[in-house]
Structure formats: structure tokens, C-alpha cells
Coordinates of C-alpha atoms and ligand atoms in Angstrom, one line a residue:
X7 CA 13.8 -6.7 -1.8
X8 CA 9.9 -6.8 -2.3
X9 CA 8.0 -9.5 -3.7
X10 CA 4.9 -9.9 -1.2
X11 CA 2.1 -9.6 -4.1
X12 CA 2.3 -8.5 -8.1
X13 CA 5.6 -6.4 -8.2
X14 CA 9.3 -7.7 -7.8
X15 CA 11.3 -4.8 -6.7
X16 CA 14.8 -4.2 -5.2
X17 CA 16.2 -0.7 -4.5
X18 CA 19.4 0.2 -3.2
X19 CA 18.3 3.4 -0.2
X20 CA 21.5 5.7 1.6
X21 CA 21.1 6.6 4.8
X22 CA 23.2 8.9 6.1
X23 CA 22.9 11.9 9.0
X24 CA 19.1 11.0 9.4
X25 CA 18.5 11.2 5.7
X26 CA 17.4 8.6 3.3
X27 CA 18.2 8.7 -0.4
X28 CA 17.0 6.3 -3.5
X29 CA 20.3 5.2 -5.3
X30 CA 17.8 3.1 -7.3
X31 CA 14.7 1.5 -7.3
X32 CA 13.7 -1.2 -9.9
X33 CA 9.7 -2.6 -10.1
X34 CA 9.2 -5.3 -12.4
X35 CA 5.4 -5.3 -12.3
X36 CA 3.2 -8.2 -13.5
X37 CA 0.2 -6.5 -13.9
X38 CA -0.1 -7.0 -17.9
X39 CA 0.1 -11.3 -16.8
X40 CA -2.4 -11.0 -14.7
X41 CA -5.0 -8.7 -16.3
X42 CA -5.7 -11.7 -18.4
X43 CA -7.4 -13.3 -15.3
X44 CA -9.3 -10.2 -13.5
X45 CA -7.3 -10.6 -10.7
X46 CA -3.8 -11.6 -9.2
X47 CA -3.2 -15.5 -9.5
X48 CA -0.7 -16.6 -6.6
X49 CA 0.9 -19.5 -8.8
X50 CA 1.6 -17.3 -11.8
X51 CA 3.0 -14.6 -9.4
X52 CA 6.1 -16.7 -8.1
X53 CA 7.3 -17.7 -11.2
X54 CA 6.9 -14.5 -12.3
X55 CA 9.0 -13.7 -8.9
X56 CA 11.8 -15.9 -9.7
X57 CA 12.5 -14.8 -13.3
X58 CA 12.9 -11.5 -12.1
X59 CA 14.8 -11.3 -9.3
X60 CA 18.2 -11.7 -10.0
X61 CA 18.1 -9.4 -13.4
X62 CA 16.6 -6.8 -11.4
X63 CA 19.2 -6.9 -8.4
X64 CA 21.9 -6.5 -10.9
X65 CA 20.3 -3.9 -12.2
X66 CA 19.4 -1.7 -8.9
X67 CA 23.5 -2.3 -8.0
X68 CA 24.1 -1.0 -11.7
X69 CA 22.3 2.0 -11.9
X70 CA 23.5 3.1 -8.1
X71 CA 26.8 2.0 -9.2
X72 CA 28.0 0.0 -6.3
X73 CA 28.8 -3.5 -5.8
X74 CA 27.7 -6.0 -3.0
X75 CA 30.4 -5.3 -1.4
X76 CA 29.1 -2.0 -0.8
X77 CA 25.8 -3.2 0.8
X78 CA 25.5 -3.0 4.5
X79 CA 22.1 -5.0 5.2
X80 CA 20.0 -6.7 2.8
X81 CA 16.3 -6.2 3.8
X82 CA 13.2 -8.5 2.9
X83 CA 9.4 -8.1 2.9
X84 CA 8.8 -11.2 5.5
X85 CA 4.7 -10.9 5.6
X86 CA 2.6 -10.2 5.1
X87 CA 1.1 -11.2 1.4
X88 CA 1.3 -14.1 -1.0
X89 CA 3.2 -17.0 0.7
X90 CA 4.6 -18.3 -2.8
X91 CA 5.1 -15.1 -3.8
X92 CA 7.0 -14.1 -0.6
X93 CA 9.0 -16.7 -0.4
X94 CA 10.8 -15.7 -3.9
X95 CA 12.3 -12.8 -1.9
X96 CA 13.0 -13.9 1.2
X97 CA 14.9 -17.3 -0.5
X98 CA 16.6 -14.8 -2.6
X99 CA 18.0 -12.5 0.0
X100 CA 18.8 -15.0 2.6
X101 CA 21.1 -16.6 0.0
X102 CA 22.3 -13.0 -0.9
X103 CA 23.2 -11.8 2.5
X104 CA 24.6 -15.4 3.5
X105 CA 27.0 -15.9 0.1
X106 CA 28.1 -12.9 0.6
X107 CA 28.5 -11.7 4.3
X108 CA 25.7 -9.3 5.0
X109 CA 23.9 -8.8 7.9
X110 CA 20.0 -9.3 6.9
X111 CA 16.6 -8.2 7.9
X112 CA 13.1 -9.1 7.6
X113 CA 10.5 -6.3 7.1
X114 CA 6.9 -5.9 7.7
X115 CA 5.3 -5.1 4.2
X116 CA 2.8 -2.5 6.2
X117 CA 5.8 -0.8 8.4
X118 CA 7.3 -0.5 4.4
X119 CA 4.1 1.4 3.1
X120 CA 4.5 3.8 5.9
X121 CA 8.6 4.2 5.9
X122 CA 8.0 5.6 2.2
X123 CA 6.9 8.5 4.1
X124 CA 10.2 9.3 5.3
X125 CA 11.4 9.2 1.7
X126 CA 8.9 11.9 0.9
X127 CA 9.6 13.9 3.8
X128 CA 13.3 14.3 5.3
X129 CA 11.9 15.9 8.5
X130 CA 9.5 13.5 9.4
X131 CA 9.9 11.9 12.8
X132 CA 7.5 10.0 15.4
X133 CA 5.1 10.2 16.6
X134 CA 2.4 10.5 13.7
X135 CA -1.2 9.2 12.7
X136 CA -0.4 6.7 9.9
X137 CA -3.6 6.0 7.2
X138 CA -2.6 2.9 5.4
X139 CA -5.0 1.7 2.5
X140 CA -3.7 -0.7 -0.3
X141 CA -5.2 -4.0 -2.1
X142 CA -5.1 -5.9 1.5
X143 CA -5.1 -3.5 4.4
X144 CA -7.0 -0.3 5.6
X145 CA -6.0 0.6 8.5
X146 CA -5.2 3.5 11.0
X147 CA -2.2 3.4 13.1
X148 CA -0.5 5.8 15.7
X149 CA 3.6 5.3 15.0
X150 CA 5.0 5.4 18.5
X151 CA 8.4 5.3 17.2
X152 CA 10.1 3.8 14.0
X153 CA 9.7 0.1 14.6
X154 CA 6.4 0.1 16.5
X155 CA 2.4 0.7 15.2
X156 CA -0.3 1.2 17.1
X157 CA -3.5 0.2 15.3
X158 CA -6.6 2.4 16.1
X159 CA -8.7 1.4 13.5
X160 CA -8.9 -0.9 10.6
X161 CA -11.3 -3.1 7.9
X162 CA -14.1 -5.9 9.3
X163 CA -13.5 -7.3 6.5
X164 CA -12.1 -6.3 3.1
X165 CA -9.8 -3.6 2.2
X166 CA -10.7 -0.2 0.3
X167 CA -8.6 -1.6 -2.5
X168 CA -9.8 -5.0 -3.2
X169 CA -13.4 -2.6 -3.1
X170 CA -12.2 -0.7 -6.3
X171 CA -10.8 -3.8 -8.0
X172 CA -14.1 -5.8 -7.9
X173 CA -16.4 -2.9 -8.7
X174 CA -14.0 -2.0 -12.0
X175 CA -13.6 -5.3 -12.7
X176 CA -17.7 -5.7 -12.3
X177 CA -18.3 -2.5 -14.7
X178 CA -15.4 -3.8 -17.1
X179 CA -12.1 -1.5 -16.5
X180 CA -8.9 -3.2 -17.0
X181 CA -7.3 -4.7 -13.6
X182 CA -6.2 -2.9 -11.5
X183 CA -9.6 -1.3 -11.4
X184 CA -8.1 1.2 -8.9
X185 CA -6.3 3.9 -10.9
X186 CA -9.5 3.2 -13.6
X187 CA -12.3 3.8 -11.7
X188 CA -10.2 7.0 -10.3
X189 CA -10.1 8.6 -13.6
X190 CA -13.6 7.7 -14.5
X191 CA -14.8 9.1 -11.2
X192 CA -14.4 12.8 -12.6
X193 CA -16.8 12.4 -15.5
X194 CA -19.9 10.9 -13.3
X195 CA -22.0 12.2 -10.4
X196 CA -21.0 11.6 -7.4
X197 CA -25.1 11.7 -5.8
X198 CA -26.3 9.5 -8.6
X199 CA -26.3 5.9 -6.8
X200 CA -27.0 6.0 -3.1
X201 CA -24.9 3.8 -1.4
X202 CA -23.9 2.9 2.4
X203 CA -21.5 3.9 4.1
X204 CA -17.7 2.1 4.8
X205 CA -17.2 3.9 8.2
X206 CA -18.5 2.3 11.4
X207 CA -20.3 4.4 13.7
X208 CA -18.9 4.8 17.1
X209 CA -15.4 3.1 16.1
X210 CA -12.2 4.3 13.9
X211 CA -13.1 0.7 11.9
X212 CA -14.3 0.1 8.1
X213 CA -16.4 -2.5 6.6
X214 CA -16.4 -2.6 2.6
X215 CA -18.2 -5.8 1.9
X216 CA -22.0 -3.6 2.0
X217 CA -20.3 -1.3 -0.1
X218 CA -19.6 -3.9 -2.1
X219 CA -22.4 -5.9 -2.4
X220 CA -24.9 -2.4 -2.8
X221 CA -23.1 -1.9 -5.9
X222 CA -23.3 -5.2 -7.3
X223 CA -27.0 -5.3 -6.8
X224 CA -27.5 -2.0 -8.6
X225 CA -25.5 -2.9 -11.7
X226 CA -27.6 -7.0 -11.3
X227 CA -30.6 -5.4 -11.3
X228 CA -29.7 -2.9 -13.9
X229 CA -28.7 -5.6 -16.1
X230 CA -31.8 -7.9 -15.4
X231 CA -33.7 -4.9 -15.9
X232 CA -32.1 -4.4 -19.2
X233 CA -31.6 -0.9 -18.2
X234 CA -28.3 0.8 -19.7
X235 CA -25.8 2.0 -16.5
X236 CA -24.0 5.1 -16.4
X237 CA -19.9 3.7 -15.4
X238 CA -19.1 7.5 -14.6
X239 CA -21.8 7.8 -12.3
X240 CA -21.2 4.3 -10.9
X241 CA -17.5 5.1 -10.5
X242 CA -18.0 8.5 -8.8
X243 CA -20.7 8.2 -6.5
X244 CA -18.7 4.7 -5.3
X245 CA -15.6 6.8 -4.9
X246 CA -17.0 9.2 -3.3
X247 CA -18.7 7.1 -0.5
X248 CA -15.5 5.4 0.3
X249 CA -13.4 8.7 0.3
X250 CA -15.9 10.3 2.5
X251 CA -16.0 7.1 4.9
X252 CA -12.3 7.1 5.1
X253 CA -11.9 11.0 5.7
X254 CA -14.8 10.4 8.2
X255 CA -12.7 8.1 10.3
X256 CA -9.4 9.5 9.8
X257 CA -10.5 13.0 11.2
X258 CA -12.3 11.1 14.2
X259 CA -8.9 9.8 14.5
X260 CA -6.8 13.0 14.3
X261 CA -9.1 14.2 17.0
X262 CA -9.0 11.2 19.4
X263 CA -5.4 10.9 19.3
X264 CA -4.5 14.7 19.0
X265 CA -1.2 14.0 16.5
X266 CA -0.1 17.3 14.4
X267 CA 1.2 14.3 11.2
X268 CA -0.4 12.3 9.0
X269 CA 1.3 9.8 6.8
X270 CA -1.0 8.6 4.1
X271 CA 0.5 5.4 2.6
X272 CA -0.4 2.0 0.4
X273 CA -1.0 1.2 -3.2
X274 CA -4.5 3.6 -3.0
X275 CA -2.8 6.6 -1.5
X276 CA -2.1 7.1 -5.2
X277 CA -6.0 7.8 -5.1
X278 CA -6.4 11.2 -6.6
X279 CA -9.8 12.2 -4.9
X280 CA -8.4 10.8 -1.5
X281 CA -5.8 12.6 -1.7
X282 CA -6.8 15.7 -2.4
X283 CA -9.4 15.0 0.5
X284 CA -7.1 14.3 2.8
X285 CA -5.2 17.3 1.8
X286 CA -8.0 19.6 2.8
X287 CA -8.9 17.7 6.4
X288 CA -5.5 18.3 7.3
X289 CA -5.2 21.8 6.3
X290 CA -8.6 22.4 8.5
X291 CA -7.4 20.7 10.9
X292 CA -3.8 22.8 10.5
X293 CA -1.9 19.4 11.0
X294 CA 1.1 18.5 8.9
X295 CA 0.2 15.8 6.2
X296 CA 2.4 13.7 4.3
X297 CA 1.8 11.4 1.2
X298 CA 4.6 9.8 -1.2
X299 CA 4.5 10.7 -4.6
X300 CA 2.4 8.4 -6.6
X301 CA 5.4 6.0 -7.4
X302 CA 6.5 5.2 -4.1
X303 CA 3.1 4.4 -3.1
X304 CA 2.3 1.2 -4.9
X305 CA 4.5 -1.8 -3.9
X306 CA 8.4 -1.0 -4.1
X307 CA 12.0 -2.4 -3.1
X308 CA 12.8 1.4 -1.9
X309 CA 10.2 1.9 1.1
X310 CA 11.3 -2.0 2.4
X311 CA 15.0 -0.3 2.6
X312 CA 13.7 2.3 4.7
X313 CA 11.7 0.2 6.9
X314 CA 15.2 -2.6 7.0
X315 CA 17.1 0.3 7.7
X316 CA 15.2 0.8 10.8
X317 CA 15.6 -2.8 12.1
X318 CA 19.0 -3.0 11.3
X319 CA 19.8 0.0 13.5
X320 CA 17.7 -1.3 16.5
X321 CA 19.8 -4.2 15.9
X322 CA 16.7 -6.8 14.9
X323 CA 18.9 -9.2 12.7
X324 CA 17.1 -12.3 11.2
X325 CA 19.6 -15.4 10.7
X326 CA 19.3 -18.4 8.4
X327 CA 15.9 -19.5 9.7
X328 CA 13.9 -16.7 8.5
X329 CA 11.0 -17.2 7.1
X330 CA 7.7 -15.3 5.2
X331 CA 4.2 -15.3 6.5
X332 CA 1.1 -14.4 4.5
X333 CA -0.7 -12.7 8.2
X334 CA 0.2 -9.8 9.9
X335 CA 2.1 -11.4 12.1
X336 CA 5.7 -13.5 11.2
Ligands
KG4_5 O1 0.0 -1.4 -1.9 P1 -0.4 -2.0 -3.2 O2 0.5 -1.8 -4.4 O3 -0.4 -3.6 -2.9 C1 -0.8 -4.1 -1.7 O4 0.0 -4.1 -0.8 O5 -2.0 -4.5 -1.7 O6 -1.9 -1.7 -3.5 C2 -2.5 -2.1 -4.6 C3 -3.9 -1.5 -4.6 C4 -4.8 -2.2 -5.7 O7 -6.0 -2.5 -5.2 C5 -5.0 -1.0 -6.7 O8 -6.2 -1.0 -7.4 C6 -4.9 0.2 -5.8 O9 -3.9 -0.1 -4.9 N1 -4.7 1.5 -6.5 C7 -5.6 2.5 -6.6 C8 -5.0 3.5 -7.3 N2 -3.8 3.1 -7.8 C9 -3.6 1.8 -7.2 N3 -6.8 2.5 -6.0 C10 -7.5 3.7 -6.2 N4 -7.0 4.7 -7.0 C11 -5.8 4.6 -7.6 N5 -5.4 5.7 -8.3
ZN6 ZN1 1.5 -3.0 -0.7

């Protein structure tokens, strides 16, 4: 079960001789509610939660054609995210694996994002460099083992995500900006607007909010200028700084830490320029690199089975005091 932020999702994942498989994986996304606002609104978001849920666990056991009797651990998201919108799920589940008898599990949303790997790639094992960039988090980890991440490097302050949202919102894309301003990005020039970079000198960490705040000024003083803007050339040249910034620090990364994997994971590893960035650092750097496909990399019930699967294993069962938290930590 996933419900940390804009998506509900439950997925019913096999394991079985070291193998995952997707029985089924049902998103109910809100996006079209909350594109009216810009922006994700927390309150709208659990409701949205709790008229979902049940109808789309139904229909995850329907289409994998089991029953709950057939479950053997019902995992959650726990934290972090949206505490209303968390603790639709976690509710949800803990009266799911309590009615019925079923050990449960609480999940880190971030150790989810990077388990979706192991979906994409049956081979995959720790240890491996894992780059994790969606609406709340950029960060780099090393993945000592399953259960455990190492972080290396990670954002000051906001994430690459939240970056693209605010700039397409700014220059008037539909929210998410994110998979907007990507396709724009291909029709503008990415030297047009000079703008600084996310990467941190001397450290594996990011800061977006000068990023940020360069492009608003350009497109304010564009506008008080009366001056027309090009969104093309806005969209690449911002892209392109923040693709750069993030290659930047992932190589210094690769090199520090000496891994032969990367795992490229969130809700903007759907990023088409990133990817294909990241594609080429690893083939120069003839290390192994590993990326979802585009639907398992935005939020998802299937990548939180994978990550549950995990903990239940290592025996990390949560009882009926489980809770949600909106930090890192539960
Ligand atoms: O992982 P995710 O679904 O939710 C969080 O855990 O935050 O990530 C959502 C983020 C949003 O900021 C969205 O704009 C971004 O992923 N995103 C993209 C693309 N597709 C989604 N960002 C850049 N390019 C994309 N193609
Ligand atoms: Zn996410």
C-alpha cells in the first residue's frame, strides 16, 4: 500500500527463488484534483486517499486473482510524506493485516523508490550507488545491503523535483511541471539563460533554491521589462543545469565510493535527458546502471512490496502501534 503524497496505490509483488514479479499494480493518481491548485494540497489529498483505497485493493487482488487469504505480509509506506495523506494507508493496512491475520510491515517511501530497481533488474544485488531524485528527496546513497542506505550526498534545501514544478508552474505548464518542462526542453537552447549551478563544490550535496530563484528573476525581469520569453529556451537551459549538476555529483560519487551499479530511482528518474545522461556516465565509466521503466518510477504500491518484502524476511514486523511520519525518520 502507498499513499505518502498524490497517488493511492496497492500492488500485489511474488517473490519466489530471489525473484520478484508484479501480479498487479493499481495507481489511482490525483493529479487532475490538484492541477486546479498549482500544486499538491495535503487536505484534498486524504480524502482523495480514503475514497480510493478500498476499490483499488479489491481490484489489485482481482486482477492477480488471489484472495487475502493468499497474502503473506501486507506492507505500508510509514514516512516519509504527507502525514494525512499517510495515515490513509497505514490505517488502512493495519486494519487489513489485523481483521485478517497477516503479518504487517512498515516501509520507508525512499528504500521503496530504490527496491523498484530490483523489479527492473532480477540480478541486481548489494552493494550499489543508489541516485534517488523525486518531488521531496535528492539524494545519493551507497546500499550496504537490502534494508540499509548509506547517504553520501543529498539537497541543502529543496529537491530537483519541487525545482521543475515551480519553474513550469512559473512559465505556465500544467502541474506536474516535471514531465512538461522535459518535453519542452528539446525545442529550446540549452546555452540561452546562464544559470548557477545545483552541485556543491567539494561535497556530493545539491542546493536548488539559487537555481530557483536565478530563474525567477530572469522571467520577473523579463516580464517587468515587457520583454517576450522564450519557454523552450527557459525549459532547456534550466534542465540542462540541473542534469549536468546531478551527473556532476553522481560521477564524483561513482569515483569516491568505487561501486560497479547504479540504481537511478524516484518520480524524476522518469526524466528523459537524465536518463539518457546517466546512461552515458555509466557506460564511460563501464559500470552497470539500472533505471525502472518510466512507470515504476513515479509513486507505486509495487516498489513498497518489494521494499516490505525485504523487512518481512529480516523479520522487522510492525504491530498495532504503527504509526506514519512525514521525516525521514519513523
Ligand atoms: O517520486 P514521486 O512520484 O513523488 C515523490 O516521492 O516526490 O516524484 C514526483 C516528482 C514531481 O516533482 C514530478 O514533476 C517529477 O517527479 N517528474 C518529473 C518527470 N516525471 C515526473 N520530473 C522531470 N521530468 C519528468 N519526466
Ligand atoms: Zn515518491
Amino acid at each position: 500500500m502507498e499513499s505518502s503524497c498524490d497517488e493511492t496505490s496497492a500492488a500485489i509483488v511474488e517473490y519466489r527463488d530471489g525473484v520478484f514479479e508484479i501480479k498487479s499494480n493499481i495507481v489511482a493518481s490525483q493529479i487532475e484534483t490538484h492541477r486546479l491548485y498549482g500544486g499538491v494540497v495535503p487536505e484534498i489529498a486524504s480524502r482523495a486517499h480514503i475514497e480510493a483505497v478500498s476499490s483499488i485493493t479489491t481490484e489489485a487482488l482481482s486482477e492477480a486473482g488471489i484472495t487475502l487469504s493468499d497474502i503473506d505480509c501486507v506492507a505500508v509506506t510509514t514516512h516519509p510524506g504527507l502525514i494525512g495523506a499517510l495515515l490513509v494507508g497505514v490505517n488502512f493496512a493495519k486494519s487489513l493485516a489485523f481483521a485478517n491475520n497477516i503479518p504487517l510491515v512498515s516501509v520507508n517511501h525512499i528504500h521503496g523508490h530504490i527496491s523498484a530497481a530490483y523489479l527492473a533488474d532480477k540480478t541486481l544485488r548489494p552493494k550499489f550507488l543508489a541516485l534517488v531524485v523525486s518531488g521531496g528527496h535528492t539524494s545519493i546513497y551507497v546500499c550496504e545491503d537490502s534494508l540499509t542506505l548509506r547517504e553520501i550526498g543529498t539537497t541543502r534545501d529543496d529537491a530537483a523535483g519541487e525545482a521543475f514544478d515551480k519553474i513550469g508552474r512559473v512559465i505556465g505548464l500544467p502541474y506536474p511541471g516535471g514531465a512538461a518542462l522535459d518535453k519542452l526542453a528539446y525545442e529550446g537552447d540549452p546555452k540561452a539563460i546562464k544559470l548557477p549551478s545545483p552541485a556543491l563544490a567539494h561535497t556530493l550535496d545539491f542546493s536548488f533554491s539559487g537555481i530557483k530563484t536565478a530563474a525567477l528573476n530572469y522571467l520577473n525581469s523579463a516580464a517587468q521589462k515587457d520583454e517576450p520569453i522564450n519557454r523552450a529556451d527557459v525549459a532547456a537551459s534550466y534542465t540542462k543545469q540541473i542534469v549536468d549538476a546531478i551527473v556532476k555529483q553522481t560521477s564524483a560519487a561513482i569515483d569516491e565510493t568505487g561501486l560497479d551499479t547504479l540504481v537511478l530511482a524516484g518520480g524524476v528518474a522518469a526524466n528523459s535527458h537524465l536518463r539518457k545522461a546517466l546512461e552515458e556516465l555509466c557506460k564511460n565509466k563501464k559500470i552497470k546502471f539500472v533505471v525502472p521503466p518510466k512507470s515504476l518510477c513515479g509513486d507505486n504500491g509495487a516498489m513498497i512490496a518489494v521494499s516490505g518484502c525485504f523487512e518481512y524476511l529480516a523479520g522487522n514486523l510492525a504491530d498495532t502501534s504503527l504509526n506514519a511520519s512525514a521525516s525521514d525518520d519513523l
